Coordinates of C-alpha atoms in Angstrom, one line a residue:
M1138 CA -21.0 -52.3 73.5
S1139 CA -23.7 -53.6 71.1
E1140 CA -25.8 -56.1 72.9
P1141 CA -26.4 -59.5 71.2
A1142 CA -30.0 -60.0 70.1
E1143 CA -31.7 -62.8 72.1
R1144 CA -34.2 -64.7 70.0
S1145 CA -35.4 -67.3 72.5
P1146 CA -36.3 -66.9 76.2
T1147 CA -33.9 -68.2 78.7
A1148 CA -33.5 -68.2 82.5
D1149 CA -31.7 -65.3 84.2
P1150 CA -28.0 -65.6 84.0
P1151 CA -26.7 -67.6 87.0
G1152 CA -24.2 -64.8 87.9
G1153 CA -20.5 -64.9 88.3
E1154 CA -18.2 -65.6 85.4
G1155 CA -19.6 -67.8 82.6
R1156 CA -17.7 -69.7 80.0
V1157 CA -17.7 -69.9 76.3
S1158 CA -16.9 -72.9 74.1
I1159 CA -16.8 -72.8 70.3
V1160 CA -17.9 -75.1 67.6
G1161 CA -16.3 -74.4 64.2
T1162 CA -18.5 -75.5 61.3
A1163 CA -18.7 -75.5 57.6
H1164 CA -21.9 -73.8 56.6
V1165 CA -22.7 -76.5 54.0
S1166 CA -21.6 -79.7 55.8
E1167 CA -23.9 -82.4 57.1
A1168 CA -21.2 -83.5 59.5
S1169 CA -21.2 -80.0 61.0
V1170 CA -25.0 -80.2 61.5
R1171 CA -24.6 -83.5 63.4
E1172 CA -21.8 -82.1 65.5
V1173 CA -23.8 -79.0 66.5
E1174 CA -26.8 -81.1 67.5
T1175 CA -24.6 -83.5 69.6
R1176 CA -22.7 -80.7 71.4
I1177 CA -25.9 -78.9 72.4
A1178 CA -27.6 -82.0 73.6
D1179 CA -24.5 -83.0 75.6
E1180 CA -23.6 -79.6 77.1
R1181 CA -27.0 -78.1 77.6
P1182 CA -25.6 -74.5 77.5
D1183 CA -27.5 -71.5 78.9
M1184 CA -27.1 -69.7 75.6
V1185 CA -26.3 -70.8 72.0
A1186 CA -24.7 -68.0 70.1
V1187 CA -24.9 -68.2 66.3
E1188 CA -23.1 -66.5 63.6
L1189 CA -26.2 -64.7 62.3
D1190 CA -27.6 -61.2 62.2
E1191 CA -31.3 -60.3 62.5
G1192 CA -31.9 -60.3 58.8
R1193 CA -30.3 -63.7 58.1
Y1194 CA -32.0 -65.2 61.1
R1195 CA -35.4 -64.2 59.8
Q1196 CA -34.6 -65.5 56.3
L1197 CA -33.6 -68.9 57.8
Q1198 CA -36.9 -68.9 59.7
G1199 CA -38.7 -68.6 56.4
D1200 CA -39.9 -65.0 56.8
E1201 CA -41.0 -63.3 53.6
P1202 CA -38.2 -61.2 52.3
E1203 CA -38.8 -57.5 52.6
D1204 CA -39.2 -55.4 49.5
L1205 CA -36.1 -53.3 48.8
D1206 CA -36.3 -49.6 49.0
A1207 CA -35.3 -47.9 45.8
S1208 CA -33.1 -45.5 47.7
D1209 CA -31.3 -48.5 49.3
L1210 CA -30.6 -50.3 46.0
L1211 CA -29.8 -47.4 43.7
K1212 CA -27.8 -44.9 45.8
G1213 CA -24.0 -44.7 45.7
N1214 CA -22.1 -48.0 45.6
T1215 CA -25.1 -50.1 46.9
V1216 CA -25.4 -51.9 43.6
F1217 CA -21.7 -53.0 43.8
Q1218 CA -22.2 -54.0 47.4
F1219 CA -25.2 -56.1 46.3
L1220 CA -23.1 -57.8 43.7
A1221 CA -20.5 -58.7 46.3
Y1222 CA -23.3 -60.1 48.5
W1223 CA -24.7 -62.0 45.6
M1224 CA -21.3 -63.4 44.8
L1225 CA -20.9 -64.8 48.4
S1226 CA -24.5 -66.2 48.3
Y1227 CA -24.0 -67.9 45.0
V1228 CA -20.8 -69.7 46.0
Q1229 CA -22.5 -71.1 49.1
T1230 CA -25.5 -72.1 47.1
R1231 CA -23.3 -74.0 44.6
L1232 CA -21.6 -75.9 47.5
G1233 CA -25.0 -76.6 49.1
D1234 CA -26.4 -78.1 45.9
Q1235 CA -23.2 -80.1 45.3
F1236 CA -23.4 -81.7 48.8
D1237 CA -27.1 -81.7 49.1
V1238 CA -27.1 -79.5 52.2
E1239 CA -29.0 -76.3 52.6
P1240 CA -26.6 -73.3 53.1
G1241 CA -26.9 -72.2 56.8
A1242 CA -28.1 -75.7 57.9
D1243 CA -25.5 -75.6 60.7
M1244 CA -27.0 -72.4 62.1
M1245 CA -30.6 -73.7 61.7
A1246 CA -29.6 -76.9 63.5
A1247 CA -28.1 -74.8 66.3
I1248 CA -31.3 -72.7 66.7
E1249 CA -33.6 -75.7 66.6
S1250 CA -31.5 -77.7 69.0
A1251 CA -31.3 -74.8 71.4
E1252 CA -35.1 -74.4 71.5
K1253 CA -35.5 -78.2 71.9
H1254 CA -33.2 -78.3 75.0
G1255 CA -34.4 -75.0 76.5
S1256 CA -31.3 -72.9 75.7
G1257 CA -31.5 -69.3 74.7
V1258 CA -30.3 -68.2 71.3
A1259 CA -28.2 -65.1 70.7
L1260 CA -27.4 -63.5 67.4
V1261 CA -23.8 -62.3 67.6
D1262 CA -22.8 -61.4 64.1
R1263 CA -22.7 -57.9 62.5
D1264 CA -25.4 -56.9 60.1
I1265 CA -24.6 -58.4 56.7
Q1266 CA -25.3 -55.1 54.9
E1267 CA -23.0 -53.2 57.2
T1268 CA -20.3 -55.9 56.6
I1269 CA -20.6 -55.7 52.8
Q1270 CA -20.6 -51.9 52.8
R1271 CA -17.4 -51.9 54.9
F1272 CA -15.9 -54.7 52.7
W1273 CA -16.5 -52.6 49.6
A1274 CA -15.3 -49.3 51.0
R1275 CA -12.1 -50.8 52.4
M1276 CA -10.9 -51.8 49.0
T1277 CA -8.9 -49.5 46.8
I1278 CA -9.9 -49.0 43.1
T1279 CA -7.0 -51.3 42.1
E1280 CA -8.1 -53.9 44.6
K1281 CA -11.7 -53.8 43.3
L1282 CA -10.5 -54.3 39.7
R1283 CA -8.2 -57.1 40.8
M1284 CA -11.1 -58.8 42.7
V1285 CA -13.3 -58.6 39.6
G1286 CA -10.5 -60.0 37.5
G1287 CA -9.8 -62.8 40.0
L1288 CA -13.5 -63.7 40.0
A1289 CA -13.6 -63.7 36.2
F1290 CA -10.5 -65.9 35.9
G1291 CA -12.0 -68.2 38.5
I1292 CA -15.3 -68.9 36.9
T1293 CA -14.6 -68.7 33.2
D1294 CA -12.0 -69.9 30.8
S1295 CA -9.0 -67.5 30.9
R1296 CA -8.7 -67.6 27.1
V1297 CA -12.3 -66.3 26.8
V1298 CA -11.4 -63.5 29.2
G1299 CA -8.5 -62.6 27.0
I1300 CA -10.7 -62.3 24.0
M1301 CA -13.2 -60.2 25.9
V1302 CA -10.4 -57.9 27.1
G1303 CA -9.3 -57.5 23.5
L1304 CA -12.8 -56.5 22.4
I1305 CA -12.9 -53.8 25.1
V1306 CA -9.5 -52.5 24.0
G1307 CA -10.9 -52.4 20.5
L1308 CA -13.9 -50.3 21.5
L1309 CA -11.6 -47.8 23.2
A1310 CA -9.1 -47.8 20.3
G1311 CA -11.8 -46.8 17.8
P1312 CA -12.3 -43.2 18.9
V1313 CA -8.5 -42.8 19.4
L1314 CA -8.0 -43.8 15.7
A1315 CA -10.6 -41.3 14.6
L1316 CA -8.8 -38.5 16.4
F1317 CA -5.2 -39.4 15.6
G1318 CA -5.5 -41.8 12.6
G1319 CA -4.2 -39.2 10.2
S1320 CA -0.9 -39.0 11.9
L1321 CA -0.7 -42.8 11.8
G1322 CA -1.2 -42.8 8.0
I1323 CA -4.9 -43.9 8.0
T1324 CA -6.6 -42.3 5.0
E1325 CA -10.2 -41.8 4.2
A1326 CA -9.9 -44.7 1.7
I1327 CA -8.9 -47.0 4.5
Y1328 CA -11.8 -45.8 6.7
L1329 CA -14.2 -46.5 3.8
R1330 CA -12.8 -50.0 3.2
A1331 CA -13.1 -50.8 6.9
A1332 CA -16.7 -49.4 7.1
S1333 CA -17.8 -51.4 4.0
A1334 CA -16.4 -54.6 5.4
A1335 CA -18.0 -54.0 8.8
I1336 CA -21.4 -53.3 7.4
L1337 CA -21.4 -56.3 5.1
G1338 CA -20.1 -58.5 8.0
V1339 CA -22.9 -57.4 10.4
V1340 CA -25.6 -57.8 7.7
T1341 CA -24.3 -61.3 6.8
T1342 CA -24.1 -62.4 10.4
L1343 CA -27.7 -61.3 11.2
L1344 CA -29.1 -62.9 8.1
T1345 CA -27.2 -66.2 8.7
D1346 CA -28.4 -66.2 12.3
Q1347 CA -32.0 -66.0 11.2
L1348 CA -31.7 -68.6 8.4
A1349 CA -29.6 -71.0 10.5
G1350 CA -32.3 -70.8 13.2
V1351 CA -34.5 -73.0 11.1
A1352 CA -32.1 -76.0 11.1
L1353 CA -29.5 -75.3 13.8
D1354 CA -29.6 -74.2 17.4
G1355 CA -27.3 -73.3 20.2
D1356 CA -23.6 -73.2 19.5
Q1357 CA -24.0 -74.4 15.9
R1358 CA -26.2 -71.5 15.0
F1359 CA -23.8 -69.1 16.7
G1360 CA -20.8 -70.6 14.9
A1361 CA -22.5 -70.5 11.5
A1362 CA -23.5 -66.8 11.9
L1363 CA -20.0 -65.8 13.2
G1364 CA -18.2 -67.7 10.5
S1365 CA -20.2 -66.3 7.6
G1366 CA -19.8 -62.8 9.0
G1367 CA -16.1 -63.3 9.1
V1368 CA -15.9 -64.6 5.5
A1369 CA -18.0 -61.6 4.4
V1370 CA -15.7 -59.1 6.2
G1371 CA -12.6 -60.7 4.6
F1372 CA -14.2 -60.7 1.1
A1373 CA -15.2 -57.0 1.3
A1374 CA -11.9 -55.9 2.8
G1375 CA -10.0 -57.8 0.1
T1376 CA -12.0 -56.7 -3.0
G1377 CA -13.5 -53.4 -2.0
F1378 CA -16.5 -54.1 -4.1
L1379 CA -18.9 -52.3 -1.7
D1380 CA -16.7 -49.1 -1.4
G1381 CA -18.5 -47.2 -4.1
L1382 CA -22.0 -48.0 -2.9
I1383 CA -21.2 -47.3 0.8
G1384 CA -19.3 -44.1 -0.1
S1385 CA -22.3 -42.8 -2.2
Y1386 CA -24.8 -43.3 0.6
L1387 CA -22.8 -42.4 3.7
G1388 CA -21.1 -39.1 4.3
G1389 CA -17.5 -38.8 5.4
F1390 CA -18.4 -38.3 9.1
A1391 CA -20.4 -41.6 9.2
I1392 CA -17.6 -43.4 7.3
T1393 CA -15.0 -42.2 9.8
I1394 CA -17.1 -43.3 12.8
I1395 CA -17.9 -46.8 11.4
G1396 CA -14.4 -47.3 9.9
S1397 CA -12.5 -46.3 13.0
L1398 CA -14.6 -48.5 15.2
A1399 CA -14.2 -51.4 12.9
L1400 CA -10.4 -50.9 12.8
G1401 CA -10.3 -50.6 16.5
L1402 CA -12.3 -53.8 17.0
V1403 CA -10.0 -55.7 14.6
G1404 CA -7.0 -54.5 16.4
G1405 CA -8.5 -55.3 19.8
G1406 CA -9.6 -58.7 18.6
L1407 CA -6.1 -59.5 17.4
F1408 CA -4.8 -58.3 20.8
G1409 CA -7.3 -60.6 22.5
L1410 CA -6.3 -63.6 20.4
V1411 CA -2.6 -63.1 21.2
A1412 CA -3.5 -62.8 24.9
A1413 CA -5.6 -65.9 24.7
A1414 CA -2.8 -67.8 22.9
I1415 CA -0.3 -66.8 25.5
I1416 CA -2.6 -67.9 28.3
G1417 CA -3.1 -71.2 26.5
L1418 CA 0.6 -71.8 26.1
R1419 CA 1.0 -71.4 29.8
G1420 CA -0.9 -74.6 30.3
S1421 CA -4.2 -75.3 32.1
T1422 CA -6.5 -72.4 32.6
Q1423 CA -7.7 -73.9 35.9
P1424 CA -6.5 -72.5 39.2
E1425 CA -3.9 -74.5 41.1
A1426 CA -6.1 -74.8 44.1
E1427 CA -9.0 -77.3 44.0
G1428 CA -12.2 -76.0 42.5
L1429 CA -15.6 -76.4 44.0
D1430 CA -16.3 -79.6 42.1
E1431 CA -13.1 -81.2 43.5
M1432 CA -13.4 -80.1 47.1
D1433 CA -14.0 -82.8 49.7
I1434 CA -16.8 -81.8 52.1
E1435 CA -14.9 -83.1 55.1
D1436 CA -12.1 -80.7 54.3
L1437 CA -14.5 -77.9 54.9
T1438 CA -14.8 -78.6 58.6
D1439 CA -11.5 -76.7 59.0
A1440 CA -12.6 -73.6 57.3
D1441 CA -16.0 -72.3 56.2
V1442 CA -16.3 -71.8 52.5
V1443 CA -16.8 -68.0 52.6
T1444 CA -13.7 -67.5 54.7
V1445 CA -11.7 -69.8 52.5
M1446 CA -12.6 -67.8 49.5
M1447 CA -11.9 -64.5 51.1
E1448 CA -8.6 -65.6 52.5
E1449 CA -7.6 -66.1 48.8
F1450 CA -8.7 -62.5 48.2
R1451 CA -6.6 -61.3 51.1
Q1452 CA -3.5 -61.4 48.9
F1453 CA -4.8 -58.6 46.7
S1454 CA -7.4 -57.0 49.0
P1455 CA -6.2 -56.8 52.6
G1456 CA -8.7 -54.1 53.5
G1457 CA -11.6 -56.1 52.1
A1458 CA -10.6 -59.3 53.9
E1459 CA -10.1 -57.3 57.1
A1460 CA -13.7 -56.1 57.0
L1461 CA -15.2 -59.5 56.1
I1462 CA -13.2 -61.7 58.4
D1463 CA -11.0 -59.9 61.0
E1464 CA -13.5 -57.3 62.0
R1465 CA -16.2 -59.9 62.4
D1466 CA -13.9 -62.0 64.5
A1467 CA -13.6 -59.1 66.9
Y1468 CA -17.3 -58.2 66.7
I1469 CA -18.4 -61.7 67.6
A1470 CA -15.8 -61.9 70.3
H1471 CA -17.1 -58.7 71.9
Q1472 CA -20.6 -60.2 72.0
L1473 CA -19.3 -63.5 73.5
V1474 CA -17.3 -61.7 76.1
G1475 CA -20.4 -59.7 77.1
L1476 CA -22.4 -63.0 77.5
R1477 CA -19.6 -64.6 79.5
Q1478 CA -19.3 -61.6 81.8
A1479 CA -23.1 -61.8 82.4
G1480 CA -22.6 -65.3 83.7
Y1481 CA -23.9 -67.3 80.8
N1482 CA -22.4 -70.6 79.8
V1483 CA -22.3 -70.2 76.0
L1484 CA -21.8 -72.6 73.1
A1485 CA -20.9 -70.5 70.1
V1486 CA -21.6 -71.9 66.6
V1487 CA -19.4 -70.0 64.0
G1488 CA -17.7 -70.8 60.7
A1489 CA -14.5 -72.6 61.4
G1490 CA -12.5 -70.0 59.7
H1491 CA -13.5 -67.5 62.5
R1492 CA -12.7 -69.9 65.3
E1493 CA -9.0 -69.2 65.8
G1494 CA -9.4 -65.4 65.8
I1495 CA -12.3 -65.5 68.2
E1496 CA -10.6 -67.8 70.6
G1497 CA -7.6 -65.5 70.6
Y1498 CA -9.7 -62.6 71.7
L1499 CA -11.6 -64.6 74.3
A1500 CA -8.3 -65.7 75.8
D1501 CA -7.1 -62.1 76.1
P1502 CA -10.1 -59.6 75.8
S1503 CA -7.7 -56.6 76.3
T1504 CA -6.6 -57.1 72.7
L1505 CA -10.1 -56.5 71.3
P1506 CA -10.4 -53.3 69.3
P1507 CA -13.1 -50.8 70.5
M1508 CA -16.6 -51.8 69.3
E1509 CA -17.0 -48.3 67.9
S1510 CA -14.3 -49.1 65.3
L1511 CA -16.2 -52.2 64.1
V1512 CA -19.6 -50.7 63.4
G1513 CA -21.1 -47.9 61.3
E1514 CA -20.7 -47.0 57.7
E1515 CA -17.1 -47.0 56.5
T1516 CA -16.2 -43.8 54.5
G1517 CA -12.5 -44.6 54.2
S1518 CA -9.6 -42.1 54.6
R1519 CA -8.4 -42.3 51.1
L1520 CA -8.6 -39.3 48.7
P1521 CA -12.1 -39.2 47.1
W1522 CA -11.0 -39.6 43.5
G1523 CA -14.5 -40.1 42.2
K1524 CA -15.7 -36.7 43.5
L1525 CA -12.5 -35.0 42.4
I1526 CA -12.9 -36.4 38.9
G1527 CA -16.6 -35.4 38.8
I1528 CA -15.8 -31.8 39.9
T1529 CA -13.0 -31.6 37.4
L1530 CA -15.2 -32.8 34.5
S1531 CA -18.1 -30.5 35.5
V1532 CA -15.8 -27.4 35.8
G1533 CA -14.1 -28.3 32.5
F1534 CA -17.4 -28.8 30.6
V1535 CA -18.9 -25.5 31.9
G1536 CA -15.6 -23.7 31.5
F1537 CA -15.3 -24.9 27.8
F1538 CA -18.6 -23.2 26.9
V1539 CA -18.0 -20.1 29.0
L1540 CA -14.5 -19.5 27.5
L1541 CA -15.9 -20.0 23.9
A1542 CA -18.7 -17.5 24.6
L1543 CA -16.3 -15.0 26.1
G1544 CA -14.0 -15.5 23.1
G1545 CA -16.7 -14.3 20.7
V1546 CA -18.2 -17.5 19.5
Q1547 CA -21.8 -16.9 18.4
D1548 CA -24.7 -18.1 20.6
A1549 CA -26.2 -20.0 17.7
F1550 CA -23.0 -22.1 17.4
L1551 CA -22.9 -22.8 21.1
L1552 CA -26.6 -23.8 21.1
R1553 CA -26.0 -26.3 18.2
L1554 CA -23.0 -27.7 20.1
F1555 CA -25.0 -28.1 23.3
G1556 CA -27.9 -29.6 21.3
A1557 CA -25.5 -32.2 19.8
W1558 CA -24.3 -33.1 23.3
F1559 CA -27.9 -33.4 24.6
L1560 CA -29.1 -35.6 21.7
I1561 CA -26.2 -38.0 21.6
N1562 CA -26.3 -38.6 25.3
G1563 CA -30.1 -38.9 25.3
I1564 CA -30.2 -41.3 22.4
F1565 CA -27.5 -43.7 23.7
A1566 CA -28.6 -43.6 27.3
A1567 CA -32.3 -44.3 26.4
G1568 CA -31.3 -46.8 23.7
F1569 CA -29.1 -48.9 26.1
A1570 CA -31.9 -48.7 28.7
K1571 CA -34.4 -50.1 26.2
L1572 CA -31.9 -52.8 25.3
A1573 CA -32.0 -53.9 29.0
G1574 CA -35.7 -54.1 28.9
A1575 CA -36.7 -50.7 30.4
R1576 CA -40.1 -49.1 29.7
W1577 CA -40.2 -46.2 27.4
S1578 CA -41.0 -43.8 30.2
S1579 CA -38.0 -45.0 32.2
A1580 CA -35.7 -44.9 29.2
G1581 CA -36.9 -41.4 28.4
V1582 CA -36.2 -40.1 31.8
G1583 CA -32.7 -41.5 31.8
G1584 CA -32.1 -40.1 28.3
A1585 CA -33.4 -36.7 29.3
V1586 CA -31.0 -36.2 32.2
A1587 CA -28.0 -38.0 30.6
W1588 CA -26.5 -34.8 29.2
L1589 CA -26.1 -33.5 32.8
T1590 CA -25.1 -36.7 34.6
S1591 CA -22.5 -37.7 32.0
I1592 CA -20.3 -34.8 33.0
N1593 CA -20.4 -35.7 36.7
P1594 CA -19.7 -39.2 37.9
A1595 CA -21.2 -38.3 41.2
L1596 CA -24.6 -38.5 39.4
A1597 CA -25.8 -41.2 37.0
P1598 CA -28.7 -41.4 34.6
G1599 CA -29.2 -45.0 35.5
W1600 CA -30.4 -43.9 39.0
F1601 CA -33.2 -41.8 37.4
T1602 CA -34.1 -44.7 35.0
G1603 CA -34.1 -47.1 37.9
Y1604 CA -36.4 -45.0 40.1
V1605 CA -39.0 -44.7 37.3
E1606 CA -38.7 -48.4 36.5
L1607 CA -39.3 -49.4 40.1
R1608 CA -42.9 -48.2 39.8
H1609 CA -43.5 -51.3 37.7
L1610 CA -41.2 -53.8 39.4
S1611 CA -41.5 -55.6 42.7
V1612 CA -37.9 -56.2 43.9
N1613 CA -37.0 -58.2 47.0
I1614 CA -34.1 -60.2 48.5
G1615 CA -35.8 -63.4 47.4
D1616 CA -34.7 -62.6 43.9
I1617 CA -31.2 -63.7 44.8
S1618 CA -32.3 -67.2 45.4
T1619 CA -34.0 -67.2 42.0
L1620 CA -30.9 -66.0 40.3
N1621 CA -28.8 -68.6 42.1
G1622 CA -31.1 -71.3 40.9
L1623 CA -30.8 -70.1 37.3
L1624 CA -27.0 -69.9 37.4
S1625 CA -26.8 -73.4 38.9
D1626 CA -29.0 -75.0 36.1
E1627 CA -26.6 -76.8 33.9
T1628 CA -29.3 -78.2 31.6
K1629 CA -30.3 -75.0 29.9
P1630 CA -28.4 -73.1 27.2
V1631 CA -26.6 -70.0 28.2
G1632 CA -28.9 -67.8 26.1
E1633 CA -32.0 -69.2 27.8
I1634 CA -30.5 -68.7 31.2
I1635 CA -29.7 -65.0 30.4
S1636 CA -33.1 -64.5 29.0
E1637 CA -34.7 -65.8 32.2
M1638 CA -32.4 -63.8 34.4
F1639 CA -33.8 -60.6 32.8
E1640 CA -37.2 -61.8 33.9
V1641 CA -36.1 -61.6 37.6
P1642 CA -36.9 -58.0 38.8
M1643 CA -33.8 -57.4 40.7
F1644 CA -31.4 -58.5 37.9
K1645 CA -33.5 -56.5 35.4
L1646 CA -33.3 -53.4 37.5
I1647 CA -29.6 -53.6 37.9
M1648 CA -29.0 -54.2 34.2
I1649 CA -31.2 -51.2 33.3
V1650 CA -29.3 -49.0 35.7
A1651 CA -25.9 -50.3 34.5
L1652 CA -26.7 -50.1 30.7
T1653 CA -28.2 -46.6 31.0
N1654 CA -24.9 -45.4 32.6
V1655 CA -22.9 -47.3 30.0
G1656 CA -24.9 -45.7 27.2
S1657 CA -24.1 -42.2 28.6
I1658 CA -20.4 -43.0 28.9
V1659 CA -20.3 -44.3 25.3
A1660 CA -22.1 -41.1 24.1
S1661 CA -19.6 -38.9 25.9
V1662 CA -16.6 -40.7 24.3
L1663 CA -18.2 -40.5 20.8
F1664 CA -19.0 -36.8 21.3
V1665 CA -15.4 -35.9 22.2
S1666 CA -13.9 -38.2 19.5
Y1667 CA -16.2 -37.6 16.6
I1668 CA -18.7 -34.8 16.9
L1669 CA -16.6 -32.2 18.7
P1670 CA -13.9 -32.4 15.9
Q1671 CA -16.6 -31.8 13.3
F1672 CA -17.8 -28.7 15.0
G1673 CA -14.2 -27.6 15.6
T1674 CA -13.6 -27.3 11.8
E1675 CA -16.0 -24.3 11.8
L1676 CA -13.8 -22.6 14.3
G1677 CA -10.5 -23.4 12.6
G1678 CA -9.8 -26.8 14.1
V1679 CA -7.9 -27.4 17.3
D1680 CA -5.7 -24.3 16.9
G1681 CA -8.7 -22.1 16.3
I1682 CA -10.5 -23.4 19.4
S1683 CA -7.4 -23.0 21.5
R1684 CA -7.0 -19.3 20.4
L1685 CA -10.7 -18.7 21.1
M1686 CA -10.4 -20.2 24.6
I1687 CA -7.3 -18.1 25.3
D1688 CA -9.1 -15.0 24.1
G1689 CA -12.1 -16.0 26.3
A1690 CA -9.8 -16.4 29.3
R1691 CA -8.2 -13.0 28.7
N1692 CA -11.6 -11.3 28.1
G1693 CA -13.0 -12.9 31.3
A1694 CA -10.0 -11.8 33.3
E1695 CA -10.4 -8.2 32.1
L1696 CA -14.1 -8.3 32.8
V1697 CA -13.5 -9.6 36.4
W1698 CA -10.8 -7.0 36.9
G1699 CA -12.9 -4.2 35.6
T1700 CA -15.8 -5.2 37.9
L1701 CA -13.5 -5.3 41.0
T1702 CA -11.8 -2.0 40.3

């Protein structure tokens, strides 16, 4: 059994069987602070057990946060685990600001009161990083997507989410239209008209934004730029007056790319508007349950805010809720049973949402799951889809080139094809990294390896970009508090808040890593949808490539058979 960490000296246990009583608190409630202080003063327990781990204890004590190791922040799913941790921290910070109570004030009051009255302090919670890792690993891919969707619908207007989903659909639809547009009746003339309208719309929007900045700001400037761009798009699409000019300067390949993306975005935008309208017709976009602004602080004495939130997640993420709530109930109960068996009289201060589960285990310790099942890194027993997809893509990419080579395709052609793959991945990965604020050296490294990492999801160019960028950034856990403060500031425009968030090292690093990976993904989609078909025309199109790959497979089989025999 893992022993609880004792943070304050106490007399030797009196021997015999001790006892445990529990105070259920809300982590942001002033009433809970007073209750904790009163109970400790009245009962004078041998030991006060608090729902903290070593790291959170030191943070409450005001210790300087430790710098993060790059390997800890960049490897595997750690970024996603950090985002989950940030989510929980932000919700508690908002509640603390609303009710003018520092998050964790109940635990701090328990520690200070214990020291004042000569009681020991035991840290009985599981390490937060271990909890978040197990929380993330326990969720299926579907549950993770549903969790993100639930968060988005909870903190933004659902109609805005509908429009954003539409834009994402549009970006995905563009390459599909480029590949199969001909069978749908989309001609080169339609691509040209769409490309002309898109170019004029973008130029008009940018010019209006700059000019409107002189007299307008905030939402008015944004509305003027967007409105003028929309008018320009409609005018160009209706009259076609730019078709001749655009057609003379751009080749058919560029027109197909721009036109198909423009058509995809228009279709996705319409889809998003319809989705937003349907959501609007359903009535209020606010959740049925009370939001943070409507919650009565006294109601929180029956359930701590993190547990309340995660209980709502339980409906679509049973595994995640089990790791965050149920396992911690059992872990804390193990620690309390150990203290009781050692003869201590213990007052345990825990979130009220944990109280019922812990008391059940204390009443019947035989129902406790083994401690070994509650600790350690969770790997999950589900099929490793990510690794399987990565292996499949890698084998498919290498196999494509090998079969073409065995089928008789000249080396010069294969070299040009590989060069195109290398360049488009490098340009987009490095470009997106620079967009997030990366240094040229960091962006260059990410771009240089993007050709390799984009064929294997087990690797990511963002990791390499992040490692180089960390030489110039000092990242620590304290950045979370800075980010929470920025997000809680209702006086600043959204644009200014986002700009200041990029000045926070931790947020900047995560965005650099994420956008580098996004750039590589976008490049891969564009290569398959636009560039590969252009190269394919030299080999006779899809039919010609298929014949060459079949010939390559036959020649390869004959070569292997000849070698073996």
